[in-house]
Short mmCIF file of C-alpha atoms in Angstrom, two decimals:
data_model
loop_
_atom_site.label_atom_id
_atom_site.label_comp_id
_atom_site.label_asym_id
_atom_site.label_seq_id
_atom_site.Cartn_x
_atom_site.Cartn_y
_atom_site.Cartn_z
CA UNK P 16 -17.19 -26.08 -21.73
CA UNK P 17 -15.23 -23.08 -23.19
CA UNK P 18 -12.44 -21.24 -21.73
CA UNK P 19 -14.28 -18.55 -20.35
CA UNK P 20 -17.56 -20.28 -18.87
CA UNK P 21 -14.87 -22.37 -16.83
CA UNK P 22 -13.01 -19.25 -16.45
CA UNK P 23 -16.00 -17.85 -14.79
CA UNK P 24 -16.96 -20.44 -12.76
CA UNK P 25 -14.01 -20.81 -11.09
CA UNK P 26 -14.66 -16.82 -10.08
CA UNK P 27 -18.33 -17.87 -8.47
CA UNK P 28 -16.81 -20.43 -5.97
CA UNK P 29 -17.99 -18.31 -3.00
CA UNK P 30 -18.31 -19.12 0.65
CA UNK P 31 -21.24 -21.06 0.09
CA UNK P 32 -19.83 -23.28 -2.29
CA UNK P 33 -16.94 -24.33 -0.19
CA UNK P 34 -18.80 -24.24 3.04
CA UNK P 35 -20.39 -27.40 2.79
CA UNK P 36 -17.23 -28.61 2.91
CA UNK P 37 -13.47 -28.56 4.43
CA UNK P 38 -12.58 -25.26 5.51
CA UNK P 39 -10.73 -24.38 2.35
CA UNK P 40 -7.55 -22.08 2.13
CA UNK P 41 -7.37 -19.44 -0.19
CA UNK P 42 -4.35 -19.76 -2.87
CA UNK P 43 -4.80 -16.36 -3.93
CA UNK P 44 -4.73 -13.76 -1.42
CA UNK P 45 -5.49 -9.90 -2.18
CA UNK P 46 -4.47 -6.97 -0.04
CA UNK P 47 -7.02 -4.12 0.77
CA UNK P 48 -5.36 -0.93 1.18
CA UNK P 49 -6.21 2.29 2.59
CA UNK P 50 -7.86 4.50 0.53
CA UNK P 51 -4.87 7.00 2.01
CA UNK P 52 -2.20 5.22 0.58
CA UNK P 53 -3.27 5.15 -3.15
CA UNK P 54 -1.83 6.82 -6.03
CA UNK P 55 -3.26 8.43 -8.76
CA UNK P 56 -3.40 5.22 -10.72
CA UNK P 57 -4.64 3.16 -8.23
CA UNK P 58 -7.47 5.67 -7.87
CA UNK P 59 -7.84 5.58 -12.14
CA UNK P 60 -7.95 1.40 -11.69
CA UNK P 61 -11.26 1.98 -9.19
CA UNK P 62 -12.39 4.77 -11.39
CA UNK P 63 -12.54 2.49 -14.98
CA UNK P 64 -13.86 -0.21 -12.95
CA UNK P 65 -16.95 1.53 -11.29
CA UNK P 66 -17.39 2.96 -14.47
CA UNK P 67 -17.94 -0.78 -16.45
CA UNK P 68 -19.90 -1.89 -13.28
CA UNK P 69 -22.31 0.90 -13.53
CA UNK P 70 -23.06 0.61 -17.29
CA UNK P 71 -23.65 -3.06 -16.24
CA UNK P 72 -26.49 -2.09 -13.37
CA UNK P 73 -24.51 -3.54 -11.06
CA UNK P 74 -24.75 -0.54 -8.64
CA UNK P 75 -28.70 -0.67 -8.81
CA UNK P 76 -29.01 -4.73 -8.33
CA UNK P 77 -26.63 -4.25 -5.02
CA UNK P 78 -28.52 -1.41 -4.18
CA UNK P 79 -31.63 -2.93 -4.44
CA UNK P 80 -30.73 -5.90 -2.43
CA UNK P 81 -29.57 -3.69 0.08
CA UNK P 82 -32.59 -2.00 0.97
CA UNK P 83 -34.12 -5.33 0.78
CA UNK P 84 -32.79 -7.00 3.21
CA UNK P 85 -31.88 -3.64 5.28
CA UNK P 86 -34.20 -4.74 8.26
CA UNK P 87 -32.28 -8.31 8.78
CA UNK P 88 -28.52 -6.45 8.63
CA UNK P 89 -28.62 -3.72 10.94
CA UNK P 90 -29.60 -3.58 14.52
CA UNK P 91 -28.77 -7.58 14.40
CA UNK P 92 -25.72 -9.80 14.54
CA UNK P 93 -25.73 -10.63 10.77
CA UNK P 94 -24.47 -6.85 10.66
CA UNK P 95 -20.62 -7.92 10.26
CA UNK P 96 -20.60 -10.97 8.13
CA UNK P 97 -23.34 -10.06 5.92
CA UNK P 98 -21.49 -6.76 4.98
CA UNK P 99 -18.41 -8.55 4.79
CA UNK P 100 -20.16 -10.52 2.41
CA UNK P 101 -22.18 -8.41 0.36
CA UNK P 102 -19.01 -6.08 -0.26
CA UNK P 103 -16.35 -9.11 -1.21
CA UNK P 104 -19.86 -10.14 -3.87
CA UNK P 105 -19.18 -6.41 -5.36
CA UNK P 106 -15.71 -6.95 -5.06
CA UNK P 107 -15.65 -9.97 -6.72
CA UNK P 108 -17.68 -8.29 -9.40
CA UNK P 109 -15.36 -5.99 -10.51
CA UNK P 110 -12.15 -8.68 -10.54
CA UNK P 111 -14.02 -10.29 -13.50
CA UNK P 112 -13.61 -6.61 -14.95
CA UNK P 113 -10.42 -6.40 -13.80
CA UNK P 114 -8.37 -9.02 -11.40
CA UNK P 115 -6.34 -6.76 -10.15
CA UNK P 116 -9.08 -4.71 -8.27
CA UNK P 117 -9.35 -4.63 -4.90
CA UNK P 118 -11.89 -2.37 -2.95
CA UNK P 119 -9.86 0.37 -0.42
CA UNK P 120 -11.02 0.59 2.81
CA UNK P 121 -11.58 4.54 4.39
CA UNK P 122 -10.66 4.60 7.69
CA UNK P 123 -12.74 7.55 8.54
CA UNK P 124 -11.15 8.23 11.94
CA UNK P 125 -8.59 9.81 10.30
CA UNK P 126 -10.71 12.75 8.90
CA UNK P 127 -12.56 12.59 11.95
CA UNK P 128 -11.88 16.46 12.85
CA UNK P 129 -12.79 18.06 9.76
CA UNK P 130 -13.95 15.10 7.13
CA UNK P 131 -15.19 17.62 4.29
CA UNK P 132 -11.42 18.18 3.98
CA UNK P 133 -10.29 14.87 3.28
CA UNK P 134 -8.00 13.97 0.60
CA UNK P 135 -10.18 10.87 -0.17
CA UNK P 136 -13.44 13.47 -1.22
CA UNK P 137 -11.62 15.33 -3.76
CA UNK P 138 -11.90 15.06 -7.88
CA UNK P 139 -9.48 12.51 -8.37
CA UNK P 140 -11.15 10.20 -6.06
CA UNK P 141 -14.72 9.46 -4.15
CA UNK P 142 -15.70 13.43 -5.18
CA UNK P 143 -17.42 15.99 -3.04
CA UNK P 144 -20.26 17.61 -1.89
CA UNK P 145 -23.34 17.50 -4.36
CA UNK P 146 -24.09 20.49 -6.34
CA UNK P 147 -27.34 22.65 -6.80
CA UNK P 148 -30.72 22.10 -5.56
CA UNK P 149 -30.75 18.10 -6.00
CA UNK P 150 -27.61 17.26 -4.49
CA UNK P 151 -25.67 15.77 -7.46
CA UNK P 152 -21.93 14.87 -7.03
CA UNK P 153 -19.71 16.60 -10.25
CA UNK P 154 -16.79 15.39 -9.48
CA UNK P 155 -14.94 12.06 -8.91
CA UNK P 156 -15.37 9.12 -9.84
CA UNK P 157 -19.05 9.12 -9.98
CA UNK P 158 -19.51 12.44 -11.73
CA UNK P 159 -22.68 13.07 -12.87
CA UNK P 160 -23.65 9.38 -13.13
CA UNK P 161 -27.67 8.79 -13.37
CA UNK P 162 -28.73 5.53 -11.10
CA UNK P 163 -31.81 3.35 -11.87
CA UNK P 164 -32.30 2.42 -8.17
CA UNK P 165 -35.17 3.03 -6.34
CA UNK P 166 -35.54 5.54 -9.51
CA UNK P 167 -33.81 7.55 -12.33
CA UNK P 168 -31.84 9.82 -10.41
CA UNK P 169 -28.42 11.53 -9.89
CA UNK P 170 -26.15 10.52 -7.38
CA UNK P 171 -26.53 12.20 -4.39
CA UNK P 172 -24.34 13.75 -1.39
CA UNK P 173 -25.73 16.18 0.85
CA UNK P 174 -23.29 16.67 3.91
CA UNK P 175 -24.80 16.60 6.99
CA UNK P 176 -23.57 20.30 7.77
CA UNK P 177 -24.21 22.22 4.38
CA UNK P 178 -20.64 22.10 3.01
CA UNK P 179 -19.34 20.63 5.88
CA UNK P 180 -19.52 17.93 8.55
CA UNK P 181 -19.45 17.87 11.79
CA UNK P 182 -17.03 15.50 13.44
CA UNK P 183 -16.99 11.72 13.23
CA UNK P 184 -15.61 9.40 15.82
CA UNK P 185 -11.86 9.35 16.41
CA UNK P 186 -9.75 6.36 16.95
CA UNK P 187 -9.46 6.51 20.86
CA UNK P 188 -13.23 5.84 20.87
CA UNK P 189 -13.12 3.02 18.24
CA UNK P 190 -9.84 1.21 20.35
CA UNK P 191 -11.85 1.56 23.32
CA UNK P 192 -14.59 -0.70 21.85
CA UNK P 193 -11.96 -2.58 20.66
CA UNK P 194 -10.21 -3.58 23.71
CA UNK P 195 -13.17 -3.67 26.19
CA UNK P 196 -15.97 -4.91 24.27
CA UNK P 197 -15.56 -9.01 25.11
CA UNK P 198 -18.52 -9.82 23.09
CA UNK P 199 -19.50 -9.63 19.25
CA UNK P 200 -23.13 -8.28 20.32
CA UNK P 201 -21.55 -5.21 22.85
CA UNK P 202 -19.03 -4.35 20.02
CA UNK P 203 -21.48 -4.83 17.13
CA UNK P 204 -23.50 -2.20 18.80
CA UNK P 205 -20.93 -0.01 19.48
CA UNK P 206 -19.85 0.39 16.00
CA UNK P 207 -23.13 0.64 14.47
CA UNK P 208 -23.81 3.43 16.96
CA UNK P 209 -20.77 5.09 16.57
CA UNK P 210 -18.29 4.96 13.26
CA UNK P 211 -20.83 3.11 10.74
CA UNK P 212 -24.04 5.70 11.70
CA UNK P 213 -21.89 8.94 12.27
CA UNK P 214 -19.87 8.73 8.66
CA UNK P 215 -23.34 7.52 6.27
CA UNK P 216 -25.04 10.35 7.62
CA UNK P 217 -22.06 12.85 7.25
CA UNK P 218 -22.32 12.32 3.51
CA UNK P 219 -25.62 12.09 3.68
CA UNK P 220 -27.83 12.13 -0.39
CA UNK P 221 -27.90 8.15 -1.45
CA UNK P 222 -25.07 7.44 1.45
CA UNK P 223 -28.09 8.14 3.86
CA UNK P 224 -30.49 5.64 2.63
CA UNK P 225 -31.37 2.03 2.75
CA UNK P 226 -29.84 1.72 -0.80
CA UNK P 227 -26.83 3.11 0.34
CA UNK P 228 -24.16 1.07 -2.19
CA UNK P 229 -25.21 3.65 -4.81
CA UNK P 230 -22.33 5.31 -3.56
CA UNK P 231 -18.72 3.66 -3.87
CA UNK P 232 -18.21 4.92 -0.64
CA UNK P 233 -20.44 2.43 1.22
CA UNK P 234 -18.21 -0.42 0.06
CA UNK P 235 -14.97 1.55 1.12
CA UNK P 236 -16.78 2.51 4.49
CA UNK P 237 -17.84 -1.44 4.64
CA UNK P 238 -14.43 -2.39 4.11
CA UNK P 239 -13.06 -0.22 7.28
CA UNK P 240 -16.23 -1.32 9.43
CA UNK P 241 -15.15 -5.16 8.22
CA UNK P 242 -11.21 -4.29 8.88
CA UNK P 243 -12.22 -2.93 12.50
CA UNK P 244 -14.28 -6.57 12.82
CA UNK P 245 -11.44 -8.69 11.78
CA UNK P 246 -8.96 -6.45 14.20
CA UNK P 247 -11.42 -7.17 17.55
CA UNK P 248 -11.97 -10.83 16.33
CA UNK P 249 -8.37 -11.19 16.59
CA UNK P 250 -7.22 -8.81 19.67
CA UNK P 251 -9.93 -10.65 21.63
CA UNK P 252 -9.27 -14.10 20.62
CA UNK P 253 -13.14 -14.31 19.29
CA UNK P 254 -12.69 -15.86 15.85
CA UNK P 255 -15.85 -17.72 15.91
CA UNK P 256 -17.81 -15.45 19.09
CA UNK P 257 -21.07 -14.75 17.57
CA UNK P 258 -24.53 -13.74 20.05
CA UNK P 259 -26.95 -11.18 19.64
CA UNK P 260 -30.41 -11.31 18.14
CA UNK P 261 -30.69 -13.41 15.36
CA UNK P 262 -33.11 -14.96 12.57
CA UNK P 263 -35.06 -16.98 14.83
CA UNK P 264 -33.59 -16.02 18.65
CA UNK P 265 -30.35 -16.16 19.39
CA UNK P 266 -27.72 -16.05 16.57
CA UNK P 267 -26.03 -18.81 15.88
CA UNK P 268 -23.13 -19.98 13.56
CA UNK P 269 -25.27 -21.71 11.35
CA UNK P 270 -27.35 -19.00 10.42
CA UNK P 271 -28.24 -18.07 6.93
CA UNK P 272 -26.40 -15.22 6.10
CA UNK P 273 -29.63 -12.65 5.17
CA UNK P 274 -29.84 -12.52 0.90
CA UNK P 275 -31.80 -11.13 -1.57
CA UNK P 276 -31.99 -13.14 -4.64
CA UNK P 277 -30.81 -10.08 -6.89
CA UNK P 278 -27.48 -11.04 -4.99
CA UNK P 279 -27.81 -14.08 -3.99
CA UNK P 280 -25.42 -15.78 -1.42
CA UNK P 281 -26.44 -19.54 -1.59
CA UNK P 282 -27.79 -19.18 1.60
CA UNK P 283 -24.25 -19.51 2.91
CA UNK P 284 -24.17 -19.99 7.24
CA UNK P 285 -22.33 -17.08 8.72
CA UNK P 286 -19.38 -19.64 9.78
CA UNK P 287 -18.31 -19.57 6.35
CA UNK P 288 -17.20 -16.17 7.06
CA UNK P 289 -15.68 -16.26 10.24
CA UNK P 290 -12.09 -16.51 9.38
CA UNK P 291 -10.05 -14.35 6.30
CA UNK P 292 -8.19 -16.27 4.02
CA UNK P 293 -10.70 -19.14 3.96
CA UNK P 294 -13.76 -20.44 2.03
CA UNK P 295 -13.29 -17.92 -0.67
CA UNK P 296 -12.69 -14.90 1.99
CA UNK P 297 -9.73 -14.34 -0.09
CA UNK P 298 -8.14 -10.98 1.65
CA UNK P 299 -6.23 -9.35 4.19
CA UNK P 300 -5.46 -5.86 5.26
CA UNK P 301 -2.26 -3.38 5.46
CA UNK P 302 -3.16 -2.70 8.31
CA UNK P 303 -4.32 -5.35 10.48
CA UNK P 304 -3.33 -9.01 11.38
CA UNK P 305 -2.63 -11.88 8.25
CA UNK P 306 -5.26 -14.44 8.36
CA UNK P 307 -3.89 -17.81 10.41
CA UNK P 308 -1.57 -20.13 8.58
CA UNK P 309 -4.13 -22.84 9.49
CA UNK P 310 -7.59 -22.87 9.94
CA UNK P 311 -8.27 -22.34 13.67
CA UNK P 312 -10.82 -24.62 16.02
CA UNK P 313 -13.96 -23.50 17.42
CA UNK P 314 -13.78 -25.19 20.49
CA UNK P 315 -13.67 -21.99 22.48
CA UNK P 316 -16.23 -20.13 20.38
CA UNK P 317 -18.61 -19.96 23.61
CA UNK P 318 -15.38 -19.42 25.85
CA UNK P 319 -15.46 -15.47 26.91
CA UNK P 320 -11.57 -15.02 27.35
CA UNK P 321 -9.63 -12.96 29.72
CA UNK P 322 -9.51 -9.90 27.87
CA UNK P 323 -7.47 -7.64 30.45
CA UNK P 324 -4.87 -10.34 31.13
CA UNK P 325 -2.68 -10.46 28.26
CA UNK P 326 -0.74 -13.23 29.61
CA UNK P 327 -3.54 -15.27 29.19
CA UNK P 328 -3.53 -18.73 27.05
CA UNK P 329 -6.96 -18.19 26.19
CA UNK P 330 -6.22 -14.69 24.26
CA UNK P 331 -3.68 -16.15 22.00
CA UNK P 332 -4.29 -14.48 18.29
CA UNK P 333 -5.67 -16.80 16.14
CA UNK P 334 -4.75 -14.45 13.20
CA UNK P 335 -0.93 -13.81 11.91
CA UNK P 336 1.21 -11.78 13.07
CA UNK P 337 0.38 -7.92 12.86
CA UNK P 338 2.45 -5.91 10.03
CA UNK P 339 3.91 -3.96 13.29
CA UNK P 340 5.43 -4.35 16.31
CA UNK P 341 2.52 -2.23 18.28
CA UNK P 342 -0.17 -4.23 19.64
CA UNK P 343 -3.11 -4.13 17.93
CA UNK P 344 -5.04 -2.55 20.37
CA UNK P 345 -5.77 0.96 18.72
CA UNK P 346 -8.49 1.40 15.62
CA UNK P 347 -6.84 4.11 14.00
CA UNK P 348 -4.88 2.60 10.48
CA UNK P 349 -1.58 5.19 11.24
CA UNK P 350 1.14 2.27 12.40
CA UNK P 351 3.05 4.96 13.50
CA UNK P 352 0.82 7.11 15.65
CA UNK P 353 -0.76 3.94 17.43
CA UNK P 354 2.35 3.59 19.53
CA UNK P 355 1.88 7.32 20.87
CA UNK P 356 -1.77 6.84 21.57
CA UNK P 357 -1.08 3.90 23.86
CA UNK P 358 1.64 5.31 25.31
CA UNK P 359 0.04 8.51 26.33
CA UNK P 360 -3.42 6.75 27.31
CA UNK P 361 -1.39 4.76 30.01
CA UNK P 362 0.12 7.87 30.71
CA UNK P 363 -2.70 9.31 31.31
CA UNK P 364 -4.28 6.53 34.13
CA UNK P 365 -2.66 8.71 36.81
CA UNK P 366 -5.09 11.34 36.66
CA UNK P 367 -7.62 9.56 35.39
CA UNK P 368 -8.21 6.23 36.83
CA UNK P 369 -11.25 5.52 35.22
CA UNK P 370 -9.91 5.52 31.65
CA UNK P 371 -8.24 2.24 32.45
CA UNK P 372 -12.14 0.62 32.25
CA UNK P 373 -12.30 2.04 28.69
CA UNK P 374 -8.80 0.82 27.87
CA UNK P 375 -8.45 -2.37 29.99
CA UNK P 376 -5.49 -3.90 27.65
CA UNK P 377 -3.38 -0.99 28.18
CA UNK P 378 -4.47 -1.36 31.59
CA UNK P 379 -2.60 -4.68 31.47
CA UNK P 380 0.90 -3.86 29.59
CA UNK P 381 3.67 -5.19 31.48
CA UNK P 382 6.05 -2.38 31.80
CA UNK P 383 8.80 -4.09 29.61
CA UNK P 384 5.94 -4.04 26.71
CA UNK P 385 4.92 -0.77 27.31
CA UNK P 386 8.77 0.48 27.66
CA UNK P 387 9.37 -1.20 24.18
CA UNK P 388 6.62 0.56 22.90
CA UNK P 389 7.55 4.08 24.35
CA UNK P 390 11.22 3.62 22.92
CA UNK P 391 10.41 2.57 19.00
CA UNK P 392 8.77 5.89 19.43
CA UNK P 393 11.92 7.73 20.95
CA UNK P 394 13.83 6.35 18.24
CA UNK P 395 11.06 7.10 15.62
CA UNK P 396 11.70 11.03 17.21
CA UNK P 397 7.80 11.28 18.52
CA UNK P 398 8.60 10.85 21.98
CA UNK P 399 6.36 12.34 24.77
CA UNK P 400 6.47 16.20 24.38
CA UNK P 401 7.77 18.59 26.58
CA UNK P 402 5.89 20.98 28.87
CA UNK P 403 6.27 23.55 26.49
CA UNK P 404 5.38 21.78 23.07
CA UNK P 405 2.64 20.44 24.87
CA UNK P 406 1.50 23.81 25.89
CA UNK P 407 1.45 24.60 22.24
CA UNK P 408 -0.64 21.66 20.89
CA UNK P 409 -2.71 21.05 23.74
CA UNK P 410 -5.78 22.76 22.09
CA UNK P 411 -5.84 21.80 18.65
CA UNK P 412 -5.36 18.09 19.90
CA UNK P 413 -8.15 18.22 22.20
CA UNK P 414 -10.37 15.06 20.97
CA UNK P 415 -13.74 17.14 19.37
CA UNK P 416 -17.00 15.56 20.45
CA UNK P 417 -18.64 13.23 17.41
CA UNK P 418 -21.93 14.21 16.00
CA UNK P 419 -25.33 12.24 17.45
CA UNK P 420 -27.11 10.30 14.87
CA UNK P 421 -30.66 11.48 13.96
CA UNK P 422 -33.87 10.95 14.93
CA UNK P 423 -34.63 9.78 11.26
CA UNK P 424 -31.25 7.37 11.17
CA UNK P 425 -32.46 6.13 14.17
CA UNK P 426 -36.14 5.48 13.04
CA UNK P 427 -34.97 4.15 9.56
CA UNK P 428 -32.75 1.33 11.45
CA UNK P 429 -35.77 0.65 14.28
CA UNK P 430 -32.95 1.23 16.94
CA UNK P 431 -33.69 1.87 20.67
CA UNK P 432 -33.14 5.64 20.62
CA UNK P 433 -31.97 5.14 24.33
CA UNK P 434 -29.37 2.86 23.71
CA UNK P 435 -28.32 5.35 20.45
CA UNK P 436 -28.46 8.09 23.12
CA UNK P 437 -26.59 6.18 25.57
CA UNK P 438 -23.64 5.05 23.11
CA UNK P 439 -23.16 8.81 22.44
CA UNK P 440 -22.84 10.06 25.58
CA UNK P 441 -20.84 7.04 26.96
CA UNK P 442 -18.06 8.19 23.82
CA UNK P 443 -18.63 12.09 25.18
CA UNK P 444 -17.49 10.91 28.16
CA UNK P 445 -14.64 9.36 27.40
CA UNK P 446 -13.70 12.23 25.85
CA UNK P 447 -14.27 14.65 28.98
CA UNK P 448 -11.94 12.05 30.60
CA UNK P 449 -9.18 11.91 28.02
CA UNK P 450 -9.59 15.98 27.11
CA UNK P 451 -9.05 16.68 31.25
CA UNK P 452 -5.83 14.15 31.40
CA UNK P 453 -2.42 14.82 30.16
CA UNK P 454 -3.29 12.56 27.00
CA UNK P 455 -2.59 14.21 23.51
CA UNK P 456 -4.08 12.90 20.87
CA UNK P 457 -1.32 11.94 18.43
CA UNK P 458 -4.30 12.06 15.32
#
């Protein structure tokens, strides 16, 4: 065997491989970053990268699969670990290119207000808006690239509002799920209804289709959606908590994770993707908890812990610590706003009862946790405003309502448009309540 067919199959050992047997710990552990954080150079790594995979057709054959197995990944448990899948596949990919790449995750909550505006849709990185009468991006790292997938044609945005959006979800919305959604199937919903629909369709052109990894944004998106996953997995002590509709009834562990054989994924079980930092899952985030130092049980898989008592056994994290001191009970990826945003939510349960249903682990702070909290921020100087700086901010931080997915989204997905319709207005209301408290929003 030469050097580089062993060199390359030691890159193919994938979940499926190792699977079958011993959970097996990753030796060499990436970080994905936000797509916030990166340089200029970090942003010319991606760019050479895409580049070499799209002369390749790699962008076509994942697109392709995509749409092919659309119907099995969306409106269906596999949702989560096949994306987490498919994108660590591309990921993978472009590590044979070059080993030091690592796809970014966009957490899109933080453009949420205005997300034409954001830094990460600019030249130097995804690009913009697509110009003239097709729709084709100019700019960024897919500038004027030509696709083979489902035909010859330019790569496509079309934001949903002309040359703007409308907004997306912000991160109050996304913790709520986080913290009160006790099972995978409420919280898969939730997200797919929410975050994943809202940002696709914001983009809209090839972003807005079943073959949807034409764009390097759907693997950047995918990353967030699988950063959110691995955040509720461990805030909820759920590691291995996996229901919903499935394959052949209810889902279960063992479960083929959906393939297409353009990508094929050895027909890998879904447990083999349960847990980061094992069975070739080979990553962690900046932003979220450090995979476990050993490889937890499933003993309590069908155990539905106490969610809202935090003192709780049963909710121990089965992950690492987190990179901050802040519970990890807030979606949004700024460490150093999620402190204000739980302080001012509890603040905000005087006036507003209710919002401690949406927000039951805040709910359950003791007050030396919360107190702890409240004074990293003191001595971080973003302590709670005063009347009059609140007077002056009290507007532009009022939380904006997130747009409704179409009819068409809706149609394309074969979603119940009543449960679409009832997601939305459920987040609209938390909203009202949050808007008409004393709560700020620190994003």
């Amino acid at each position: 065997m030469t050097l580089t067919v062993f060199l390359l199959a030691l890159l193919a050992v994938s979940p499926a491989t190792v699977s079958a047997q011993a959970p097996q710990k990753c030796s060499d552990m990436r970080v994905r970053r936000s797509a916030h954080s990166l340089s200029p150079s970090d942003w010319q790594r991606i760019h050479r990268v895409v580049d070499q995979l799209h002369s390749q057709g790699q962008f076509d054959r994942f697109a392709g699969s995509h749409q092919t197995v659309f119907g099995d990944v969306h409106g269906k448990s596999a949702f989560f670990p096949f994306h987490r899948r498919f994108v660590l596949e591309f990921e993978n990919m472009g590590r044979r290119i070059d080993p030091e790449f690592t796809i970014p995750y966009w957490d899109t909550t933080r453009d949420y207000r205005d997300p034409a505006s954001s830094a990460i849709l600019r030249n130097g990185t995804l690009g913009g808006n697509g110009q003239g009468p097709d729709g084709c991006v100019a700019d960024g790292i897919q500038a004027n690239w030509q696709l083979g997938f489902p035909s010859r044609h330019c790569m496509k945005r079309q934001y949903s509002n002309g040359n703007s959006m409308r907004p997306w979800f912000s991160p109050e919305v996304i913790s709520s799920y986080i913290q009160a959604d006790k099972r995978l199937d409420a919280f898969r919903e939730h997200i797919e209804f929410s975050i994943h629909g809202a940002t696709h369709l914001g983009l809209g052109g090839d972003a807005a289709t079943r073959y949807a990894p034409n764009d390097f944004f759907f693997h950047m998106h995918h990353a967030n959606i699988d950063r959110l996953w691995w955040q509720w997995q461990n805030n909820q002590d759920t590691m291995f908590d996996y229901n919903g509709p499935g394959p052949g009834g209810e889902a279960t562990l063992d479960d083929a994770i959906p393939q297409d054989r353009s990508v094929a994924l050895g027909s890998a079980p879904v447990r083999s993707v349960m847990v980061l930092g094992y069975n070739g899952v080979c990553y962690s985030y900046d932003t979220a908890p450090s995979p476990p130092a050993s490889y937890p049980g499933s003993t309590k898989a069908d155990k539905t812990p106490n969610a809202d008592d935090l003192s709780d056994p049963a909710r121990a994290v089965r992950g690492g610590e987190p990179m901050s001191p802040v519970p990890m009970l807030s979606g949004s990826s700024l460490v150093a706003n999620r402190g204000l945003e739980i302080a001012r939510i509890r603040q905000a349960f005087s006036q507003q009862t209710t919002l401690r249903d949406y927000f039951p682990q805040v709910a359950a702070l003791e007050p030396s946790r919360l107190e702890a909290i409240m004074s990293a921020n003191r001595e971080a100087g973003c302590g709670c405003m005063t009347s009059e700086q609140r007077e002056d901010v009290v507007q532009s931080a009022r939380i904006e309502y997130p747009a409704p997915m179409s009819d068409e989204w809706v149609q394309m997905h074969g979603f119940d448009p009543e449960r679409v319709q009832a997601v939305h207005l459920e987040a609209c209301r938390l909203i009202d309540l949050l808007n008409n408290s004393t709560y700020i929003s620190p994003y």
